[in-house]
């Protein structure tokens, strides 16, 4: 009585697979795919937060000096050479008038103060010289933030059709003119990697040792939900894989209950509990390792197809992690659950 | 085989009250009793599927009770075959469970199927077979293990007379070296046994033959 041979037990485990096993495998595939989609959704939201931060200038630091002083524009540009500074430059504003085209009426928009709203659209790579629409002008006119204001006949013109409901009196806006790194400027800006945010003041102090500098974020964000790390760590979706594991184990229980009589037959014809447990293990492995990778692959391709950022191995691992956790959990718990659910007293299994 | 076996499902309802039974290799015994009297219960105790309250069950000289891997083969009223699997698959599991390679198991299986007159059905799905054919397949499965003891629980209960007669023939002729115990209501089945036991009020009495 040596029990099942290893080759035969593998073959028998495969032969015993039934439509319910296939259904379980398909469910595993779907659930593991959903864990990928859920993680990708979190990743997308975090990426959106990062993009929002960049857009509103959260990672842009503004260096100002007392009214009596100015900063060297060249010195502003040199800040870009500092580690973890993506870009830097000088900025100044002019109390000038721009013309915004408001059909059918042409309005003049008065710039009332210096407000580097254009920084909100500056890219990490470089800043083109010019004048851009900032938040205030955008809010007042409906022009998109970052829209470039053209110069025509020496006047700055916003080529934007304004909403007729806009009250002309509200069309006061802040526009900043970005200038090349020459001469002097009242302000500097630099975009700093968020991980080095605590070094912003030191960077300014080192770059402008002869000035009394004040450093502040261009735009403060108080809302915790705008923290991309918080988006990932606080997301309820990060527990989605636990639900997936629970659902799969529930199916495994059903699988076990539906095979009780069959297990009883095997027991009554001489198969040991150990051999049957081995078959259960193999069946779980087959179900999980065929279903889960397919589901995760298809979901990853779908996520990629629909444009969720998958830059680098880290983000790929991030979206695959819950699926891998699901696989490991089911591989560890599934066989035991299947054995428990499918076993019972043989005499009960074979009754009738 | 069994000595002074006591068993019940509740303390106040004793089913087996000091049962003694002995069946030698190559001989057969029939257990007769009304439904619910405890025939099947006694079989499950003899086969090690239940533990008695007291008493002992010895299947072979070297054997012990409670171990399904002792050389016991079962034949059930409900046959308990896997409908979607082929006949040969259904029977081969008994050989495979005893360490045969698939090829060897196949040879042994087909040989037993032929012995029981269903060799030509080997590749058919079991669900396509009639009741009589299925019970012969179940007998072939029981024979594959080359058992020392065969325990049959109402093996003809679901069959018509013609199929029942066929099954009785192969049951009593198919295990010449085993101890065969058959629980049955059918007097024609019991008549084929060397000894007939009647189970009454939890005790066995010999109705025919010598215990």
XYZ file of C-alpha atoms in Angstrom:
563
model
C 0.000 0.000 0.000
C 2.250 2.772 -1.160
C -0.397 5.320 -2.113
C -0.544 7.331 -5.291
C 2.640 7.798 -7.271
C 3.622 11.405 -7.781
C 3.173 11.434 -11.551
C -0.187 9.728 -11.330
C -1.419 12.037 -8.594
C -0.649 15.101 -10.722
C -2.481 13.590 -13.675
C -5.430 12.644 -11.499
C -5.608 16.150 -10.041
C -5.919 17.479 -13.580
C -8.471 14.822 -14.573
C -10.602 15.718 -11.582
C -10.936 19.332 -12.684
C -14.575 20.130 -13.362
C -16.468 23.098 -14.741
C -16.667 24.549 -11.233
C -12.869 24.483 -11.062
C -12.762 26.319 -14.377
C -15.300 28.827 -13.099
C -13.164 29.342 -10.019
C -10.113 29.872 -12.219
C -11.977 32.426 -14.304
C -13.105 34.170 -11.126
C -9.538 34.213 -9.840
C -8.476 35.758 -13.137
C -11.196 38.388 -12.948
C -10.533 39.257 -9.324
C -6.773 39.447 -9.741
C -7.379 41.630 -12.785
C -9.616 43.860 -10.687
C -6.899 44.227 -8.057
C -4.645 45.492 -10.836
C -7.305 47.914 -12.000
C -7.941 49.101 -8.426
C -4.238 49.692 -7.818
C -3.931 51.424 -11.170
C -6.853 53.658 -10.243
C -5.022 54.651 -7.055
C -1.862 55.199 -9.034
C -3.743 57.340 -11.510
C -5.228 59.440 -8.720
C -1.797 59.878 -7.168
C -0.398 60.839 -10.555
C -3.229 63.297 -10.965
C -2.353 64.803 -7.605
C 1.259 65.154 -8.663
C 0.151 66.749 -11.906
C -2.127 69.093 -9.983
C 0.708 70.019 -7.672
C 2.868 70.811 -10.638
C 0.119 72.748 -12.308
C -0.735 74.919 -9.323
C 2.913 75.444 -8.487
C 3.045 73.529 -5.217
C 6.535 72.344 -6.004
C 7.567 75.768 -7.234
C 9.369 77.832 -4.637
C 9.424 81.595 -4.936
C 12.372 83.559 -3.652
C 11.645 87.181 -2.860
C 13.690 89.955 -1.367
C 12.806 93.236 0.361
C 11.488 95.962 -1.937
C 14.800 97.714 -1.836
C 16.698 94.794 -3.267
C 16.754 92.828 -6.493
C 18.014 89.421 -7.466
C 20.416 88.545 -10.228
C 18.530 86.866 -13.046
C 21.612 84.826 -13.897
C 21.826 83.727 -10.282
C 18.235 82.619 -10.522
C 19.036 80.429 -13.497
C 22.062 78.982 -11.753
C 19.828 77.475 -9.088
C 18.825 74.918 -11.696
C 22.230 73.305 -11.255
C 21.429 72.333 -7.672
C 20.613 68.690 -7.088
C 16.905 67.936 -7.140
C 16.070 71.306 -8.673
C 14.336 70.601 -11.947
C 14.228 74.125 -13.310
C 14.754 77.678 -12.155
C 14.543 81.198 -13.464
C 13.785 84.811 -12.842
C 10.418 86.469 -13.078
C 9.073 89.926 -12.909
C 5.799 91.532 -13.604
C 4.863 94.774 -15.187
C 2.004 96.908 -14.194
C 0.738 97.057 -17.669
C -2.453 96.631 -19.521
C -3.346 93.697 -21.623
C -6.154 93.581 -24.059
C -8.531 90.755 -23.769
C -10.771 90.214 -26.728
C -14.316 89.999 -25.610
C -16.637 89.807 -28.485
C -18.390 91.922 -29.346
C -16.725 94.359 -26.995
C -12.995 94.829 -26.581
C -11.931 95.262 -22.972
C -8.787 96.305 -21.299
C -7.666 94.165 -18.429
C -5.608 95.908 -15.807
C -2.819 94.079 -14.082
C -3.042 95.096 -10.481
C -0.191 93.343 -8.761
C 2.640 91.001 -9.172
C 1.468 87.462 -9.038
C 3.471 84.781 -10.772
C 0.452 82.916 -11.946
C 2.191 81.828 -15.054
C 4.476 79.663 -13.003
C 1.616 77.333 -12.576
C 2.091 76.060 -16.027
C 5.800 76.041 -16.254
C 7.257 72.760 -17.173
C 10.167 71.085 -15.474
C 12.332 71.441 -18.524
C 12.271 75.070 -19.325
C 10.223 78.199 -19.320
C 9.636 80.075 -22.456
C 9.682 83.793 -22.311
C 6.293 85.345 -22.612
C 3.153 86.084 -20.744
C 0.804 83.422 -19.566
C -2.642 83.336 -18.073
C -2.597 82.685 -14.369
C -5.326 81.522 -12.027
C -6.799 84.913 -11.456
C -7.166 85.816 -15.074
C -8.440 82.365 -15.748
C -11.055 82.641 -13.042
C -12.129 86.029 -14.257
C -12.239 85.318 -17.944
C -12.616 81.616 -18.404
C -9.365 81.421 -20.329
C -7.465 78.262 -19.560
C -4.628 78.546 -17.109
C -1.378 78.620 -18.983
C -2.795 80.021 -22.172
C -0.137 82.080 -23.836
C -0.938 85.691 -24.289
C 0.236 86.957 -27.612
C 1.717 90.348 -28.231
C 0.209 92.348 -31.015
C 1.182 95.916 -31.692
C 3.059 95.935 -28.432
C -0.074 95.036 -26.512
C -0.720 91.712 -24.853
C -3.810 90.141 -26.275
C -5.677 87.202 -24.942
C -7.057 85.361 -27.920
C -9.988 84.070 -26.048
C -13.645 84.599 -26.484
C -14.959 85.652 -23.140
C -18.217 84.671 -21.591
C -20.731 87.414 -22.108
C -21.838 87.010 -18.524
C -18.483 88.077 -17.228
C -18.674 91.477 -15.622
C -15.985 93.694 -17.070
C -15.229 95.082 -13.641
C -14.023 91.684 -12.515
C -11.485 91.417 -15.282
C -8.648 92.473 -13.105
C -5.964 89.945 -13.273
C -2.441 89.099 -12.439
C -0.094 88.260 -15.195
C 3.570 87.707 -14.902
C 6.018 88.227 -17.636
C 8.732 85.641 -17.742
C 12.014 86.981 -18.872
C 15.278 85.425 -19.949
C 17.976 85.169 -17.376
C 19.495 88.557 -17.844
C 19.644 91.605 -15.658
C 17.851 91.729 -12.373
C 14.487 90.549 -11.193
C 12.376 91.034 -8.089
C 11.681 87.319 -7.803
C 13.252 83.963 -8.520
C 11.513 80.698 -8.818
C 12.711 77.140 -8.804
C 10.940 73.826 -9.046
C 12.205 71.468 -6.367
C 11.731 67.772 -5.990
C 9.211 67.352 -3.183
C 11.485 65.005 -1.285
C 13.931 67.899 -0.878
C 11.342 70.482 0.152
C 12.982 71.056 3.524
C 16.111 72.295 1.736
C 14.343 75.118 -0.134
C 15.424 77.877 2.229
C 19.008 76.636 2.261
C 19.098 76.559 -1.531
C 17.993 80.185 -1.688
C 20.416 81.247 0.991
C 23.319 79.593 -0.794
C 22.304 80.956 -4.208
C 21.902 84.517 -2.971
C 24.297 84.952 -0.083
C 24.235 88.726 -0.362
C 20.475 89.067 -0.146
C 17.930 88.686 2.580
C 15.738 86.086 0.966
C 12.269 84.907 1.756
C 11.285 81.535 0.426
C 7.764 80.199 0.138
C 5.875 77.789 -1.942
C 4.197 79.447 -4.819
C 1.000 77.677 -3.846
C 0.207 76.041 -0.535
C -2.024 73.012 -0.409
C -3.588 72.234 2.929
C -5.831 69.428 1.871
C -4.295 66.100 2.893
C -5.991 64.396 -0.014
C -3.727 66.298 -2.334
C -0.759 64.400 -0.962
C -0.005 61.655 -3.494
C 1.417 59.381 -0.819
C -1.745 59.828 1.212
C -3.786 58.988 -1.855
C -2.046 55.637 -1.983
C -1.876 54.871 1.724
C -5.353 56.067 2.628
C -7.191 54.567 -0.302
C -9.826 52.001 0.626
C -9.005 50.251 -2.641
C -5.751 49.041 -1.142
C -7.808 46.423 0.689
C -9.480 45.215 -2.490
C -7.188 42.203 -2.660
C -8.468 40.999 0.720
C -11.972 40.958 -0.702
C -10.642 39.075 -3.715
C -9.044 36.496 -1.425
C -12.271 36.123 0.549
C -14.347 35.629 -2.594
C -11.925 33.063 -3.992
C -11.860 31.165 -0.710
C -15.653 31.195 -0.659
C -15.624 29.614 -4.096
C -13.080 27.095 -2.876
C -15.448 26.204 -0.041
C -18.239 25.632 -2.574
C -15.824 23.602 -4.642
C -14.987 21.481 -1.638
C -18.589 20.952 -0.639
C -19.497 19.926 -4.169
C -16.761 17.310 -4.251
C -17.472 15.680 -0.891
C -19.047 12.589 -2.401
C -16.219 12.269 -4.895
C -13.682 12.528 -2.110
C -15.638 9.885 -0.241
C -15.360 7.596 -3.256
C -11.617 8.103 -3.392
C -11.341 7.429 0.318
C -13.512 4.348 0.094
C -11.408 2.988 -2.753
C -8.177 3.322 -0.835
C -6.841 6.828 -1.341
C -5.334 8.301 1.792
C -6.210 11.705 3.213
C -2.675 12.755 2.431
C -2.983 11.825 -1.238
C -6.284 13.664 -1.475
C -4.781 16.694 0.236
C -1.970 16.617 -2.319
C -4.539 16.548 -5.117
C -6.340 19.505 -3.506
C -3.058 21.395 -3.332
C -2.341 20.701 -6.964
C -5.801 21.759 -8.044
C -5.512 25.061 -6.203
C -2.092 25.642 -7.731
C -3.437 24.873 -11.208
C -6.468 27.124 -10.748
C -4.526 30.040 -9.319
C -1.411 29.898 -11.437
C -3.351 29.666 -14.667
C -6.110 32.120 -13.848
C -4.335 34.853 -11.931
C -1.495 35.631 -14.367
C -3.892 35.756 -17.291
C -6.200 38.131 -15.455
C -3.344 40.315 -14.271
C -1.730 40.411 -17.696
C -4.952 41.396 -19.422
C -5.700 44.002 -16.763
C -2.195 45.436 -17.013
C -2.497 45.665 -20.765
C -5.878 47.320 -20.341
C -4.510 49.784 -17.830
C -1.643 50.569 -20.145
C -4.003 50.864 -23.090
C -6.226 53.318 -21.279
C -3.324 55.484 -20.339
C -2.659 55.009 -16.663
C 0.957 56.014 -16.115
C 3.159 52.932 -15.737
C 6.463 54.689 -15.716
C 9.181 52.357 -14.529
C 9.237 49.089 -12.680
C 8.047 50.629 -9.425
C 4.636 51.580 -10.703
C 4.275 48.247 -12.487
C 5.129 46.429 -9.265
C 2.708 48.689 -7.414
C -0.250 47.635 -9.528
C 0.781 43.970 -9.569
C 1.417 43.766 -5.827
C -2.208 43.232 -4.711
C -2.645 40.470 -7.280
C 0.530 38.783 -6.108
C -0.704 39.054 -2.519
C -3.981 37.483 -3.624
C -2.150 34.635 -5.338
C 0.058 33.918 -2.346
C -2.841 34.081 0.099
C -4.975 31.697 -1.935
C -2.038 29.349 -2.459
C -1.446 29.264 1.298
C -5.044 29.137 2.504
C -6.832 27.558 -0.449
C -5.599 23.980 -0.123
C -6.452 23.841 3.571
C -9.885 25.322 2.928
C -10.484 22.885 0.075
C -9.413 19.912 2.154
C -11.582 20.944 5.091
C -14.601 21.712 2.904
C -14.330 18.525 0.883
C -13.614 16.159 3.704
C -15.927 14.791 6.239
C -16.847 11.378 7.392
C -16.711 9.051 4.432
C -19.778 7.311 5.677
C -21.686 10.604 5.480
C -20.308 11.456 2.065
C -21.402 8.098 0.677
C -24.744 7.890 2.418
C -27.536 6.952 0.054
C -13.838 -10.526 12.343
C -15.896 -8.625 14.951
C -16.158 -9.375 18.640
C -18.725 -8.063 21.101
C -19.343 -4.883 19.135
C -21.572 -2.279 20.765
C -22.717 0.828 18.978
C -25.557 3.301 18.874
C -26.296 6.743 17.557
C -27.514 7.848 20.954
C -26.774 6.459 24.361
C -30.402 5.547 24.813
C -30.730 3.846 21.444
C -28.346 0.951 21.035
C -28.136 -0.374 17.484
C -25.567 -3.093 17.961
C -25.577 -4.819 21.314
C -22.737 -7.263 21.482
C -22.411 -8.356 17.900
C -20.080 -11.204 16.982
C -19.411 -12.101 13.376
C -16.673 -13.995 11.647
C -16.276 -14.578 7.949
C -13.305 -16.478 6.642
C -11.399 -15.905 3.433
C -13.258 -17.339 0.460
C -16.556 -17.533 2.295
C -19.576 -15.288 2.336
C -22.127 -14.019 4.788
C -25.432 -12.246 4.320
C -26.775 -9.762 6.848
C -30.539 -9.562 6.837
C -32.717 -7.277 8.858
C -35.535 -4.794 8.429
C -34.642 -1.316 7.273
C -33.102 0.740 10.020
C -32.110 -2.259 12.093
C -28.419 -1.575 11.702
C -27.149 -3.635 8.767
C -25.364 -0.745 7.092
C -24.127 0.472 10.436
C -22.521 -2.887 11.100
C -20.910 -2.854 7.661
C -19.440 0.593 8.242
C -18.024 -0.608 11.528
C -16.585 -3.710 9.908
C -15.045 -1.520 7.213
C -13.571 0.915 9.697
C -15.749 3.865 8.705
C -17.210 4.067 12.191
C -15.700 3.214 15.508
C -17.752 1.013 17.796
C -18.463 2.035 21.367
C -16.764 -1.126 22.455
C -15.630 -4.390 21.023
C -13.060 -5.115 18.373
C -12.919 -5.469 14.640
C -10.111 -7.373 13.006
C -10.041 -7.434 9.239
C -6.946 -9.496 8.759
C -4.677 -11.222 11.156
C -2.235 -8.370 10.933
C -4.786 -5.650 10.356
C -6.381 -3.099 12.577
C -9.680 -1.373 12.552
C -10.322 2.146 11.395
C -7.902 2.237 8.508
C -9.449 2.524 5.075
C -6.262 1.388 3.460
C -6.666 -2.059 4.839
C -7.626 -4.394 2.017
C -11.331 -3.724 2.218
C -13.398 -3.106 -0.868
C -16.849 -1.609 -0.810
C -19.840 -2.136 -3.037
C -22.571 0.400 -2.390
C -26.236 0.421 -3.148
C -25.761 3.816 -4.783
C -22.673 2.521 -6.607
C -20.864 5.823 -6.125
C -19.272 6.079 -9.495
C -18.186 9.350 -11.081
C -20.627 9.945 -13.897
C -18.540 12.204 -16.098
C -15.457 9.998 -15.917
C -15.027 6.959 -18.107
C -15.605 3.470 -16.792
C -11.915 2.709 -16.870
C -11.133 5.909 -14.949
C -13.686 5.001 -12.303
C -12.136 1.633 -11.730
C -8.500 2.589 -12.110
C -8.546 4.907 -9.080
C -8.599 1.865 -6.821
C -5.428 0.518 -8.455
C -3.736 3.905 -8.577
C -4.457 4.434 -4.905
C -2.435 1.334 -4.243
C 0.644 2.627 -5.979
C 0.193 1.275 -9.494
C 1.511 3.260 -12.404
C -1.164 4.490 -14.798
C -0.226 1.890 -17.417
C -0.269 -0.988 -14.947
C -3.498 0.256 -13.434
C -5.022 0.343 -16.886
C -4.111 -3.287 -17.519
C -5.440 -4.443 -14.153
C -8.576 -2.380 -14.596
C -9.422 -3.708 -18.049
C -8.798 -7.225 -16.877
C -11.293 -6.835 -14.033
C -13.824 -5.094 -16.235
C -13.675 -8.081 -18.576
C -14.078 -10.490 -15.663
C -17.257 -8.700 -14.661
C -18.565 -8.565 -18.196
C -18.232 -4.850 -18.834
C -14.860 -4.737 -20.594
C -16.465 -3.452 -23.759
C -17.726 -0.409 -21.889
C -14.304 0.704 -20.681
C -14.149 3.959 -22.610
C -17.758 4.966 -22.082
C -18.650 7.707 -19.654
C -20.108 6.045 -16.609
C -23.279 8.131 -16.804
C -24.185 6.356 -20.039
C -24.375 2.950 -18.347
C -27.464 1.169 -17.072
C -27.890 0.351 -13.396
C -26.801 -3.262 -13.834
C -23.765 -2.268 -15.852
C -22.847 0.352 -13.302
C -23.048 -2.083 -10.427
C -20.773 -4.487 -12.297
C -18.353 -1.643 -12.834
C -18.507 -0.994 -9.101
C -17.778 -4.671 -8.495
C -14.827 -4.506 -10.877
C -13.560 -1.507 -8.933
C -13.881 -3.481 -5.736
C -11.989 -6.366 -7.296
C -9.117 -4.252 -8.590
C -7.826 -3.827 -5.062
C -7.612 -7.620 -4.697
C -9.318 -7.254 -1.340
C -9.274 -9.611 1.577
C -12.707 -8.386 2.595
C -15.571 -7.204 0.415
C -18.412 -5.344 2.084
C -21.525 -4.955 -0.061
C -24.438 -2.812 1.087
C -27.682 -3.647 -0.702
C -25.881 -4.155 -4.007
C -29.032 -5.144 -5.897
C -31.513 -2.755 -4.311
C -31.679 -0.448 -7.309
C -31.724 -3.147 -9.978
C -34.453 -5.046 -11.763
C -34.589 -8.803 -11.301
C -32.591 -9.686 -14.385
C -29.792 -7.280 -13.582
C -29.925 -8.241 -9.917
C -29.409 -11.889 -10.837
C -26.484 -10.953 -13.040
C -24.915 -8.886 -10.294
C -25.468 -11.628 -7.719
C -23.631 -14.067 -9.978
C -20.606 -11.861 -10.404
C -20.645 -10.750 -6.775
C -20.505 -14.253 -5.371
C -18.218 -15.534 -8.097
C -15.964 -12.532 -8.407
C -14.107 -12.628 -5.121
C -13.076 -16.242 -4.579
C -10.338 -15.402 -2.108
C -12.051 -12.677 -0.126
C -14.380 -12.683 2.822
C -17.658 -11.349 1.471
C -20.271 -9.708 3.670
C -23.497 -8.609 2.004
C -26.182 -6.560 3.691
C -29.433 -7.236 1.865
C -33.178 -7.448 1.997
C -33.237 -9.763 -0.961
C -33.705 -13.418 0.001
C -32.298 -14.501 -3.344
C -29.072 -12.693 -2.561
C -28.952 -14.058 0.951
C -29.556 -17.572 -0.313
C -26.268 -17.477 -2.170
C -24.279 -16.757 0.991
C -22.589 -19.459 2.998
C -24.021 -18.037 6.212
C -27.047 -15.860 6.798
C -27.122 -13.657 9.864
C -30.265 -11.952 11.043
C -29.868 -8.782 13.000
C -32.575 -8.479 15.626
C -32.652 -6.110 18.564
C -29.019 -5.344 18.090
C -27.865 -8.926 18.104
C -26.953 -11.327 15.330
C -28.308 -14.803 15.089
C -27.353 -17.355 12.515
C -30.212 -18.225 10.248
C -28.434 -20.551 7.881
C -25.071 -22.210 7.781
C -22.473 -22.281 10.528
C -20.886 -19.174 11.933
